[in-house]
Amino acid sequence: MMAGERYVSASEIGSYVFCRRAWHLDRCGVPTTLEPERAAGVAFHERHGRQVRIASQARGLAPWFAIAALVLIVLALLLAVR
């Protein structure tokens, strides 16, 4: 990468597509009056990301819980037959 060269993030592309003027003002360092809304959006996405990770982990454990339930059912049936 050459000196002064900069990559454009996907977030910047989305910002540009949504509002070119807001994107330009942000690049020029003009402060936004919507900082509380932006912070709320960032917090929302962080919470959502955590929920997605937890759901993914739970989904990975589901087969193990199903196997454990089947083993317990078989054991209960064996004890009931005696």
PDB file as gemmi writes it, atoms N, CA and C in Angstrom:
CRYST1    1.000    1.000    1.000  90.00  90.00  90.00 P 1                      
ATOM      1  N   MET A   1       0.852  -1.164   0.000  1.00  0.00           N  
ATOM      2  CA  MET A   1       0.000   0.000   0.000  1.00  0.00           C  
ATOM      3  C   MET A   1       0.903   1.233   0.000  1.00  0.00           C  
ATOM      4  N   MET A   2       0.610   2.172  -0.843  1.00  0.00           N  
ATOM      5  CA  MET A   2       1.417   3.382  -0.944  1.00  0.00           C  
ATOM      6  C   MET A   2       1.021   4.373   0.143  1.00  0.00           C  
ATOM      7  N   ALA A   3       1.936   5.281   0.452  1.00  0.00           N  
ATOM      8  CA  ALA A   3       1.661   6.296   1.473  1.00  0.00           C  
ATOM      9  C   ALA A   3       0.439   7.125   1.070  1.00  0.00           C  
ATOM     10  N   GLY A   4      -0.462   7.325   2.010  1.00  0.00           N  
ATOM     11  CA  GLY A   4      -1.655   8.120   1.740  1.00  0.00           C  
ATOM     12  C   GLY A   4      -2.788   7.316   1.120  1.00  0.00           C  
ATOM     13  N   GLU A   5      -2.489   6.089   0.664  1.00  0.00           N  
ATOM     14  CA  GLU A   5      -3.531   5.248   0.080  1.00  0.00           C  
ATOM     15  C   GLU A   5      -4.408   4.707   1.204  1.00  0.00           C  
ATOM     16  N   ARG A   6      -5.701   4.599   0.938  1.00  0.00           N  
ATOM     17  CA  ARG A   6      -6.643   4.204   1.976  1.00  0.00           C  
ATOM     18  C   ARG A   6      -7.699   3.304   1.363  1.00  0.00           C  
ATOM     19  N   TYR A   7      -8.068   2.263   2.104  1.00  0.00           N  
ATOM     20  CA  TYR A   7      -9.130   1.366   1.637  1.00  0.00           C  
ATOM     21  C   TYR A   7     -10.484   1.926   2.057  1.00  0.00           C  
ATOM     22  N   VAL A   8     -11.500   1.609   1.294  1.00  0.00           N  
ATOM     23  CA  VAL A   8     -12.869   2.017   1.607  1.00  0.00           C  
ATOM     24  C   VAL A   8     -13.565   0.796   2.204  1.00  0.00           C  
ATOM     25  N   SER A   9     -14.182   0.969   3.367  1.00  0.00           N  
ATOM     26  CA  SER A   9     -14.864  -0.152   4.026  1.00  0.00           C  
ATOM     27  C   SER A   9     -16.269  -0.336   3.454  1.00  0.00           C  
ATOM     28  N   ALA A  10     -16.835  -1.507   3.715  1.00  0.00           N  
ATOM     29  CA  ALA A  10     -18.210  -1.782   3.277  1.00  0.00           C  
ATOM     30  C   ALA A  10     -19.169  -0.803   3.944  1.00  0.00           C  
ATOM     31  N   SER A  11     -18.867  -0.442   5.181  1.00  0.00           N  
ATOM     32  CA  SER A  11     -19.713   0.519   5.901  1.00  0.00           C  
ATOM     33  C   SER A  11     -19.709   1.875   5.195  1.00  0.00           C  
ATOM     34  N   GLU A  12     -18.535   2.284   4.712  1.00  0.00           N  
ATOM     35  CA  GLU A  12     -18.454   3.557   3.996  1.00  0.00           C  
ATOM     36  C   GLU A  12     -19.244   3.508   2.691  1.00  0.00           C  
ATOM     37  N   ILE A  13     -19.193   2.374   2.015  1.00  0.00           N  
ATOM     38  CA  ILE A  13     -19.944   2.236   0.765  1.00  0.00           C  
ATOM     39  C   ILE A  13     -21.440   2.355   1.057  1.00  0.00           C  
ATOM     40  N   GLY A  14     -21.883   1.676   2.124  1.00  0.00           N  
ATOM     41  CA  GLY A  14     -23.296   1.759   2.505  1.00  0.00           C  
ATOM     42  C   GLY A  14     -23.687   3.179   2.858  1.00  0.00           C  
ATOM     43  N   SER A  15     -22.799   3.872   3.564  1.00  0.00           N  
ATOM     44  CA  SER A  15     -23.055   5.261   3.941  1.00  0.00           C  
ATOM     45  C   SER A  15     -23.155   6.144   2.690  1.00  0.00           C  
ATOM     46  N   TYR A  16     -22.269   5.916   1.730  1.00  0.00           N  
ATOM     47  CA  TYR A  16     -22.268   6.689   0.491  1.00  0.00           C  
ATOM     48  C   TYR A  16     -23.552   6.452  -0.294  1.00  0.00           C  
ATOM     49  N   VAL A  17     -23.957   5.185  -0.388  1.00  0.00           N  
ATOM     50  CA  VAL A  17     -25.170   4.852  -1.144  1.00  0.00           C  
ATOM     51  C   VAL A  17     -26.393   5.477  -0.480  1.00  0.00           C  
ATOM     52  N   PHE A  18     -26.419   5.458   0.856  1.00  0.00           N  
ATOM     53  CA  PHE A  18     -27.558   6.008   1.581  1.00  0.00           C  
ATOM     54  C   PHE A  18     -27.638   7.526   1.414  1.00  0.00           C  
ATOM     55  N   CYS A  19     -26.478   8.210   1.621  1.00  0.00           N  
ATOM     56  CA  CYS A  19     -26.486   9.682   1.495  1.00  0.00           C  
ATOM     57  C   CYS A  19     -25.070  10.157   1.185  1.00  0.00           C  
ATOM     58  N   ARG A  20     -24.849  10.530  -0.069  1.00  0.00           N  
ATOM     59  CA  ARG A  20     -23.512  10.966  -0.492  1.00  0.00           C  
ATOM     60  C   ARG A  20     -23.036  12.188   0.278  1.00  0.00           C  
ATOM     61  N   ARG A  21     -23.941  13.091   0.572  1.00  0.00           N  
ATOM     62  CA  ARG A  21     -23.552  14.320   1.280  1.00  0.00           C  
ATOM     63  C   ARG A  21     -23.081  13.989   2.700  1.00  0.00           C  
ATOM     64  N   ALA A  22     -23.812  13.130   3.403  1.00  0.00           N  
ATOM     65  CA  ALA A  22     -23.418  12.747   4.761  1.00  0.00           C  
ATOM     66  C   ALA A  22     -22.070  12.021   4.736  1.00  0.00           C  
ATOM     67  N   TRP A  23     -21.856  11.160   3.744  1.00  0.00           N  
ATOM     68  CA  TRP A  23     -20.585  10.453   3.599  1.00  0.00           C  
ATOM     69  C   TRP A  23     -19.444  11.451   3.412  1.00  0.00           C  
ATOM     70  N   HIS A  24     -19.658  12.426   2.529  1.00  0.00           N  
ATOM     71  CA  HIS A  24     -18.628  13.438   2.256  1.00  0.00           C  
ATOM     72  C   HIS A  24     -18.329  14.260   3.512  1.00  0.00           C  
ATOM     73  N   LEU A  25     -19.368  14.697   4.206  1.00  0.00           N  
ATOM     74  CA  LEU A  25     -19.152  15.495   5.415  1.00  0.00           C  
ATOM     75  C   LEU A  25     -18.419  14.694   6.480  1.00  0.00           C  
ATOM     76  N   ASP A  26     -18.728  13.413   6.587  1.00  0.00           N  
ATOM     77  CA  ASP A  26     -18.035  12.556   7.552  1.00  0.00           C  
ATOM     78  C   ASP A  26     -16.563  12.428   7.197  1.00  0.00           C  
ATOM     79  N   ARG A  27     -16.272  12.262   5.908  1.00  0.00           N  
ATOM     80  CA  ARG A  27     -14.862  12.154   5.480  1.00  0.00           C  
ATOM     81  C   ARG A  27     -14.107  13.454   5.709  1.00  0.00           C  
ATOM     82  N   CYS A  28     -14.811  14.580   5.641  1.00  0.00           N  
ATOM     83  CA  CYS A  28     -14.172  15.881   5.860  1.00  0.00           C  
ATOM     84  C   CYS A  28     -14.023  16.190   7.353  1.00  0.00           C  
ATOM     85  N   GLY A  29     -14.577  15.322   8.199  1.00  0.00           N  
ATOM     86  CA  GLY A  29     -14.444  15.518   9.632  1.00  0.00           C  
ATOM     87  C   GLY A  29     -15.487  16.430  10.252  1.00  0.00           C  
ATOM     88  N   VAL A  30     -16.545  16.722   9.514  1.00  0.00           N  
ATOM     89  CA  VAL A  30     -17.611  17.562  10.052  1.00  0.00           C  
ATOM     90  C   VAL A  30     -18.400  16.725  11.062  1.00  0.00           C  
ATOM     91  N   PRO A  31     -18.530  17.207  12.295  1.00  0.00           N  
ATOM     92  CA  PRO A  31     -19.235  16.410  13.313  1.00  0.00           C  
ATOM     93  C   PRO A  31     -20.720  16.264  12.984  1.00  0.00           C  
ATOM     94  N   THR A  32     -21.273  15.136  13.344  1.00  0.00           N  
ATOM     95  CA  THR A  32     -22.685  14.872  13.095  1.00  0.00           C  
ATOM     96  C   THR A  32     -23.514  15.252  14.323  1.00  0.00           C  
ATOM     97  N   THR A  33     -24.744  15.611  14.088  1.00  0.00           N  
ATOM     98  CA  THR A  33     -25.646  15.910  15.205  1.00  0.00           C  
ATOM     99  C   THR A  33     -26.407  14.654  15.620  1.00  0.00           C  
ATOM    100  N   LEU A  34     -26.152  13.555  14.925  1.00  0.00           N  
ATOM    101  CA  LEU A  34     -26.875  12.314  15.189  1.00  0.00           C  
ATOM    102  C   LEU A  34     -26.041  11.299  15.970  1.00  0.00           C  
ATOM    103  N   GLU A  35     -25.083  11.766  16.736  1.00  0.00           N  
ATOM    104  CA  GLU A  35     -24.205  10.843  17.468  1.00  0.00           C  
ATOM    105  C   GLU A  35     -24.969   9.927  18.423  1.00  0.00           C  
ATOM    106  N   PRO A  36     -25.980  10.410  19.164  1.00  0.00           N  
ATOM    107  CA  PRO A  36     -26.725   9.474  20.028  1.00  0.00           C  
ATOM    108  C   PRO A  36     -27.402   8.357  19.228  1.00  0.00           C  
ATOM    109  N   GLU A  37     -27.940   8.683  18.065  1.00  0.00           N  
ATOM    110  CA  GLU A  37     -28.587   7.675  17.235  1.00  0.00           C  
ATOM    111  C   GLU A  37     -27.563   6.674  16.706  1.00  0.00           C  
ATOM    112  N   ARG A  38     -26.395   7.179  16.317  1.00  0.00           N  
ATOM    113  CA  ARG A  38     -25.339   6.300  15.819  1.00  0.00           C  
ATOM    114  C   ARG A  38     -24.876   5.362  16.931  1.00  0.00           C  
ATOM    115  N   ALA A  39     -24.692   5.894  18.130  1.00  0.00           N  
ATOM    116  CA  ALA A  39     -24.266   5.067  19.267  1.00  0.00           C  
ATOM    117  C   ALA A  39     -25.318   4.009  19.586  1.00  0.00           C  
ATOM    118  N   ALA A  40     -26.597   4.398  19.497  1.00  0.00           N  
ATOM    119  CA  ALA A  40     -27.673   3.432  19.746  1.00  0.00           C  
ATOM    120  C   ALA A  40     -27.652   2.327  18.684  1.00  0.00           C  
ATOM    121  N   GLY A  41     -27.383   2.676  17.444  1.00  0.00           N  
ATOM    122  CA  GLY A  41     -27.301   1.683  16.370  1.00  0.00           C  
ATOM    123  C   GLY A  41     -26.138   0.729  16.563  1.00  0.00           C  
ATOM    124  N   VAL A  42     -25.001   1.269  16.967  1.00  0.00           N  
ATOM    125  CA  VAL A  42     -23.828   0.422  17.240  1.00  0.00           C  
ATOM    126  C   VAL A  42     -24.136  -0.536  18.386  1.00  0.00           C  
ATOM    127  N   ALA A  43     -24.745  -0.032  19.460  1.00  0.00           N  
ATOM    128  CA  ALA A  43     -25.098  -0.880  20.606  1.00  0.00           C  
ATOM    129  C   ALA A  43     -26.077  -1.970  20.186  1.00  0.00           C  
ATOM    130  N   PHE A  44     -27.068  -1.606  19.364  1.00  0.00           N  
ATOM    131  CA  PHE A  44     -28.033  -2.593  18.886  1.00  0.00           C  
ATOM    132  C   PHE A  44     -27.338  -3.708  18.116  1.00  0.00           C  
ATOM    133  N   HIS A  45     -26.435  -3.343  17.203  1.00  0.00           N  
ATOM    134  CA  HIS A  45     -25.758  -4.348  16.394  1.00  0.00           C  
ATOM    135  C   HIS A  45     -24.833  -5.218  17.235  1.00  0.00           C  
ATOM    136  N   GLU A  46     -24.215  -4.656  18.267  1.00  0.00           N  
ATOM    137  CA  GLU A  46     -23.382  -5.461  19.158  1.00  0.00           C  
ATOM    138  C   GLU A  46     -24.231  -6.478  19.915  1.00  0.00           C  
ATOM    139  N   ARG A  47     -25.399  -6.047  20.425  1.00  0.00           N  
ATOM    140  CA  ARG A  47     -26.311  -6.970  21.126  1.00  0.00           C  
ATOM    141  C   ARG A  47     -26.791  -8.066  20.179  1.00  0.00           C  
ATOM    142  N   HIS A  48     -27.166  -7.666  18.982  1.00  0.00           N  
ATOM    143  CA  HIS A  48     -27.646  -8.636  17.992  1.00  0.00           C  
ATOM    144  C   HIS A  48     -26.555  -9.659  17.667  1.00  0.00           C  
ATOM    145  N   GLY A  49     -25.333  -9.186  17.513  1.00  0.00           N  
ATOM    146  CA  GLY A  49     -24.211 -10.090  17.227  1.00  0.00           C  
ATOM    147  C   GLY A  49     -24.016 -11.106  18.339  1.00  0.00           C  
ATOM    148  N   ARG A  50     -24.123 -10.660  19.594  1.00  0.00           N  
ATOM    149  CA  ARG A  50     -24.004 -11.587  20.728  1.00  0.00           C  
ATOM    150  C   ARG A  50     -25.127 -12.618  20.688  1.00  0.00           C  
ATOM    151  N   GLN A  51     -26.346 -12.170  20.401  1.00  0.00           N  
ATOM    152  CA  GLN A  51     -27.484 -13.096  20.337  1.00  0.00           C  
ATOM    153  C   GLN A  51     -27.299 -14.133  19.226  1.00  0.00           C  
ATOM    154  N   VAL A  52     -26.762 -13.717  18.104  1.00  0.00           N  
ATOM    155  CA  VAL A  52     -26.520 -14.643  16.993  1.00  0.00           C  
ATOM    156  C   VAL A  52     -25.471 -15.673  17.395  1.00  0.00           C  
ATOM    157  N   ARG A  53     -24.388 -15.236  18.064  1.00  0.00           N  
ATOM    158  CA  ARG A  53     -23.352 -16.180  18.515  1.00  0.00           C  
ATOM    159  C   ARG A  53     -23.919 -17.185  19.510  1.00  0.00           C  
ATOM    160  N   ILE A  54     -24.727 -16.708  20.463  1.00  0.00           N  
ATOM    161  CA  ILE A  54     -25.325 -17.599  21.464  1.00  0.00           C  
ATOM    162  C   ILE A  54     -26.255 -18.605  20.789  1.00  0.00           C  
ATOM    163  N   ALA A  55     -27.080 -18.147  19.849  1.00  0.00           N  
ATOM    164  CA  ALA A  55     -27.993 -19.042  19.142  1.00  0.00           C  
ATOM    165  C   ALA A  55     -27.218 -20.093  18.346  1.00  0.00           C  
ATOM    166  N   SER A  56     -26.118 -19.682  17.744  1.00  0.00           N  
ATOM    167  CA  SER A  56     -25.299 -20.617  16.977  1.00  0.00           C  
ATOM    168  C   SER A  56     -24.688 -21.676  17.889  1.00  0.00           C  
ATOM    169  N   GLN A  57     -24.211 -21.260  19.054  1.00  0.00           N  
ATOM    170  CA  GLN A  57     -23.644 -22.211  20.005  1.00  0.00           C  
ATOM    171  C   GLN A  57     -24.713 -23.174  20.512  1.00  0.00           C  
ATOM    172  N   ALA A  58     -25.905 -22.643  20.807  1.00  0.00           N  
ATOM    173  CA  ALA A  58     -26.998 -23.484  21.289  1.00  0.00           C  
ATOM    174  C   ALA A  58     -27.399 -24.495  20.218  1.00  0.00           C  
ATOM    175  N   ARG A  59     -27.399 -24.068  18.985  1.00  0.00           N  
ATOM    176  CA  ARG A  59     -27.757 -24.968  17.883  1.00  0.00           C  
ATOM    177  C   ARG A  59     -26.746 -26.106  17.776  1.00  0.00           C  
ATOM    178  N   GLY A  60     -25.487 -25.804  18.053  1.00  0.00           N  
ATOM    179  CA  GLY A  60     -24.451 -26.836  18.023  1.00  0.00           C  
ATOM    180  C   GLY A  60     -24.603 -27.842  19.156  1.00  0.00           C  
ATOM    181  N   LEU A  61     -25.189 -27.436  20.280  1.00  0.00           N  
ATOM    182  CA  LEU A  61     -25.381 -28.331  21.423  1.00  0.00           C  
ATOM    183  C   LEU A  61     -26.655 -29.168  21.322  1.00  0.00           C  
ATOM    184  N   ALA A  62     -27.587 -28.776  20.499  1.00  0.00           N  
ATOM    185  CA  ALA A  62     -28.882 -29.450  20.404  1.00  0.00           C  
ATOM    186  C   ALA A  62     -28.771 -30.953  20.133  1.00  0.00           C  
ATOM    187  N   PRO A  63     -27.943 -31.411  19.207  1.00  0.00           N  
ATOM    188  CA  PRO A  63     -27.848 -32.862  18.984  1.00  0.00           C  
ATOM    189  C   PRO A  63     -27.375 -33.623  20.229  1.00  0.00           C  
ATOM    190  N   TRP A  64     -26.479 -33.005  20.992  1.00  0.00           N  
ATOM    191  CA  TRP A  64     -25.981 -33.670  22.200  1.00  0.00           C  
ATOM    192  C   TRP A  64     -27.088 -33.799  23.243  1.00  0.00           C  
ATOM    193  N   PHE A  65     -27.911 -32.787  23.357  1.00  0.00           N  
ATOM    194  CA  PHE A  65     -29.036 -32.860  24.296  1.00  0.00           C  
ATOM    195  C   PHE A  65     -30.056 -33.907  23.833  1.00  0.00           C  
ATOM    196  N   ALA A  66     -30.256 -34.031  22.540  1.00  0.00           N  
ATOM    197  CA  ALA A  66     -31.184 -35.035  22.020  1.00  0.00           C  
ATOM    198  C   ALA A  66     -30.662 -36.439  22.321  1.00  0.00           C  
ATOM    199  N   ILE A  67     -29.374 -36.662  22.145  1.00  0.00           N  
ATOM    200  CA  ILE A  67     -28.774 -37.965  22.456  1.00  0.00           C  
ATOM    201  C   ILE A  67     -28.910 -38.271  23.944  1.00  0.00           C  
ATOM    202  N   ALA A  68     -28.627 -37.268  24.782  1.00  0.00           N  
ATOM    203  CA  ALA A  68     -28.751 -37.468  26.229  1.00  0.00           C  
ATOM    204  C   ALA A  68     -30.187 -37.807  26.611  1.00  0.00           C  
ATOM    205  N   ALA A  69     -31.158 -37.153  25.973  1.00  0.00           N  
ATOM    206  CA  ALA A  69     -32.568 -37.436  26.264  1.00  0.00           C  
ATOM    207  C   ALA A  69     -32.920 -38.866  25.863  1.00  0.00           C  
ATOM    208  N   LEU A  70     -32.437 -39.327  24.732  1.00  0.00           N  
ATOM    209  CA  LEU A  70     -32.703 -40.700  24.296  1.00  0.00           C  
ATOM    210  C   LEU A  70     -32.086 -41.719  25.257  1.00  0.00           C  
ATOM    211  N   VAL A  71     -30.878 -41.447  25.698  1.00  0.00           N  
ATOM    212  CA  VAL A  71     -30.223 -42.342  26.665  1.00  0.00           C  
ATOM    213  C   VAL A  71     -31.035 -42.402  27.949  1.00  0.00           C  
ATOM    214  N   LEU A  72     -31.507 -41.279  28.438  1.00  0.00           N  
ATOM    215  CA  LEU A  72     -32.309 -41.260  29.666  1.00  0.00           C  
ATOM    216  C   LEU A  72     -33.632 -42.008  29.474  1.00  0.00           C  
ATOM    217  N   ILE A  73     -34.246 -41.875  28.314  1.00  0.00           N  
ATOM    218  CA  ILE A  73     -35.491 -42.596  28.035  1.00  0.00           C  
ATOM    219  C   ILE A  73     -35.250 -44.103  28.034  1.00  0.00           C  
ATOM    220  N   VAL A  74     -34.183 -44.529  27.378  1.00  0.00           N  
ATOM    221  CA  VAL A  74     -33.853 -45.960  27.339  1.00  0.00           C  
ATOM    222  C   VAL A  74     -33.593 -46.478  28.748  1.00  0.00           C  
ATOM    223  N   LEU A  75     -32.833 -45.725  29.543  1.00  0.00           N  
ATOM    224  CA  LEU A  75     -32.560 -46.142  30.929  1.00  0.00           C  
ATOM    225  C   LEU A  75     -33.855 -46.225  31.733  1.00  0.00           C  
ATOM    226  N   ALA A  76     -34.750 -45.264  31.571  1.00  0.00           N  
ATOM    227  CA  ALA A  76     -36.011 -45.271  32.302  1.00  0.00           C  
ATOM    228  C   ALA A  76     -36.860 -46.479  31.897  1.00  0.00           C  
ATOM    229  N   LEU A  77     -36.873 -46.805  30.607  1.00  0.00           N  
ATOM    230  CA  LEU A  77     -37.620 -47.968  30.132  1.00  0.00           C  
ATOM    231  C   LEU A  77     -37.026 -49.270  30.674  1.00  0.00           C  
ATOM    232  N   LEU A  78     -35.703 -49.358  30.710  1.00  0.00           N  
ATOM    233  CA  LEU A  78     -35.044 -50.562  31.255  1.00  0.00           C  
ATOM    234  C   LEU A  78     -35.364 -50.732  32.737  1.00  0.00           C  
ATOM    235  N   LEU A  79     -35.377 -49.635  33.481  1.00  0.00           N  
ATOM    236  CA  LEU A  79     -35.685 -49.705  34.906  1.00  0.00           C  
ATOM    237  C   LEU A  79     -37.164 -50.040  35.125  1.00  0.00           C  
ATOM    238  N   ALA A  80     -38.038 -49.579  34.249  1.00  0.00           N  
ATOM    239  CA  ALA A  80     -39.468 -49.828  34.382  1.00  0.00           C  
ATOM    240  C   ALA A  80     -39.798 -51.290  34.094  1.00  0.00           C  
ATOM    241  N   VAL A  81     -39.031 -51.947  33.223  1.00  0.00           N  
ATOM    242  CA  VAL A  81     -39.280 -53.341  32.855  1.00  0.00           C  
ATOM    243  C   VAL A  81     -38.908 -54.272  33.998  1.00  0.00           C  
ATOM    244  N   ARG A  82     -37.945 -53.913  34.796  1.00  0.00           N  
ATOM    245  CA  ARG A  82     -37.483 -54.775  35.893  1.00  0.00           C  
ATOM    246  C   ARG A  82     -38.518 -54.962  36.892  1.00  0.00           C  
TER     247      ARG A  82                                                      
END                                                                             
